[in-house]
Phi, psi and omega in degrees: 000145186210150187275146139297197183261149161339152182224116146233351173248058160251127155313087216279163183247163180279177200220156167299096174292136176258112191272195181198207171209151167237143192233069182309099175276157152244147150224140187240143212265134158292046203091176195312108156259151182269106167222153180256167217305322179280103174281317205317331207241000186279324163277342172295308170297333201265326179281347160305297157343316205262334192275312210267311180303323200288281189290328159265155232251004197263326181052035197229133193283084173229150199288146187322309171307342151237044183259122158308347165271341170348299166297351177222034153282110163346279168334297175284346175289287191314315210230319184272314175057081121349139147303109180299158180314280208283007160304119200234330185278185167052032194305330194306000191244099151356296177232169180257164201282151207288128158295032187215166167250169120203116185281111201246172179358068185296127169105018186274168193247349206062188206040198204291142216194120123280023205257157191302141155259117172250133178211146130326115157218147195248096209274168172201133178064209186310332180322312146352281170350297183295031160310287193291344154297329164281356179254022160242007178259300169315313200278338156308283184322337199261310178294331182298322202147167178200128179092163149351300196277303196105037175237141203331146142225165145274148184263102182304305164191172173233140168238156189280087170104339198154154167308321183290354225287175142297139123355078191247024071287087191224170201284345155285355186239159212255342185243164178218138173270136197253357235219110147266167196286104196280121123283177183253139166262116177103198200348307199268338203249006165250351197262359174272354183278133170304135172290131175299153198239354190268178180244001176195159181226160179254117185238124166259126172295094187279323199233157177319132156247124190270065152311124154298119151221140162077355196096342195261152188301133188244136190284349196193135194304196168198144178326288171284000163255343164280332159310302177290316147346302181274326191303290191332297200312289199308317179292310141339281169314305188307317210270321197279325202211010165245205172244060149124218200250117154270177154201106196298192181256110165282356201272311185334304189313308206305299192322309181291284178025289194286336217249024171226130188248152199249098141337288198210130176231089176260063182240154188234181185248118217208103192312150160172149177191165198230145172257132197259101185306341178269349190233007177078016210216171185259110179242145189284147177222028177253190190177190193263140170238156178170201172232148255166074208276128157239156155213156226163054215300290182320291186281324143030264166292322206274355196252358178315298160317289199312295205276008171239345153293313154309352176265318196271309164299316195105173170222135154105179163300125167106005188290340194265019128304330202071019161301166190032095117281121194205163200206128199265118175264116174304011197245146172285155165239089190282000000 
């Protein structure tokens, strides 16, 4: 492995700050739970679930979209996300895009298990408020059952931002901190990452990722669809849940582009799907997961903000699943 030279003069490009949250859950089984190896959409469901009990306010089985409290409903801010009255950009998009995430468990085998379950959920804008409602939709959800079987957890404790985080909850103490720790997506949580110094980076895909080109599902990433993947994501997110409407330097994009070469594509393809109870079906969630080299010191650099906002939105479909999910490993892949 060998370094390259320093990069300081490319130009980065800039980015919308988004501010956000990180919420670390633990939970623990009240015995041997039966779960499958993919948590992302069983939980995305049992806190929906838990939440929509919490939060509506109508009780009446309709859809959110034709609910007069919608726009200033939790549940629905969080799962369903209506299109605001005064949204005028982005028509092509039907609903807004969700605030929220959730990373859930990695590396699991499934089957019968007592080991602790940790996961993430990733809050974006006013969502962020709702904090203390996911952390009572988590401590609901754990008590209704999780899986098939329905069996029982406890929610053990939350943390602020990370295992490491402070302490906003735990299951022995009688107060809970409701107030997580706001970071920025764009301005304060990428110029805080050190400038590369390499000449190539390794970005591995952790979780299934659904890529677009042309409408069609793509089996193995591509430059320009991961690139247009994160651009769509911030502008979304910024314009519906940050502060407003963005728009990168497209010549900048192209250009850092060009100055970029695909190394290595040690991506595989990786079955998964969910059963969705509102539309009656079996819906496919899989897409490639792997590592994925690029090289290129100059576009790179200039691309750096953009790909390190993207470890934190996610990419692709499917994101409030813990789908595109990726993490940029700093060692040159020489």
């Amino acid at each position: 492995m060998q370094r390259g030279p320093a990069i300081a003069s490319a130009a980065r490009i800039a980015l919308p700050p988004i501010p956000y949250a990180d919420l670390y859950f633990v939970i623990r089984p009240d015995g041997p739970a039966r779960l499958p190896p993919y948590l992302g959409s069983t939980l995305r469901g049992g806190l929906a679930a838990a939440l929509k009990r919490i939060a509506c306010v109508v009780r009446r089985r309709q859809p959110c979209a034709q609910c007069d409290y919608a726009q200033a409903c939790t549940y629905a801010l969080l799962f369903e996300t209506p299109r605001p009255r005064w949204a005028q950009r982005l028509p092509k998009m039907e609903t807004a895009p969700h605030p929220m995430l959730i990373e859930p468990p990695l590396g699991r085998k499934g089957g019968l298990s007592e080991e602790l379950i940790r996961f993430t959920v990733r809050l974006f804008g006013r969502a962020v408020s709702a904090a203390p409602f996911m952390i009572e939709a988590a401590r609901r959800m754990a008590a209704a059952g999780i899986g098939r079987e329905r069996r029982a957890f406890w929610l053990h404790e939350v943390r602020d931002g990370g295992a490491d985080g402070p302490l906003m909850y735990d299951e022995h103490a009688d107060t809970c901190t409701y107030s997580p720790t706001v970071r920025m997506v764009g301005a304060g949580a990428v110029e805080a990452r050190p400038a590369p110094t390499l000449d190539s980076i390794c970005i591995e895909f952790l979780t299934p990722t659904r890529l677009l080109q042309d409408g069609t599902l793509l089996s193995a990433p591509t430059l320009s669809a991961f690139v247009r993947a994160i651009v769509f994501r911030l502008k979304a997110v910024s314009y519906f849940h940050g502060n407003g409407e963005w728009e990168p330097d497209y010549e900048a994009l192209d250009k850092a582009q060009q100055g970029i070469e695909v190394k290595a594509n040690d991506c595989e393809w990786r079955q998964l799907e969910r059963y969705s109870s509102r539309q009656r079906k079996v819906v496919p969630l899989d897409g490639f997961v792997g590592r994925w080299s690029l090289g290129g010191a100059e576009g790179l650099e200039t691309l750096a903000p953009l790909f390190a906002a993207g470890e934190v939105l996610h990419v692709g479909k499917g994101t409030v699943f813990g789908l595109g999910w990726y993490r940029i490993n700093p060692e040159i892949q020489s």
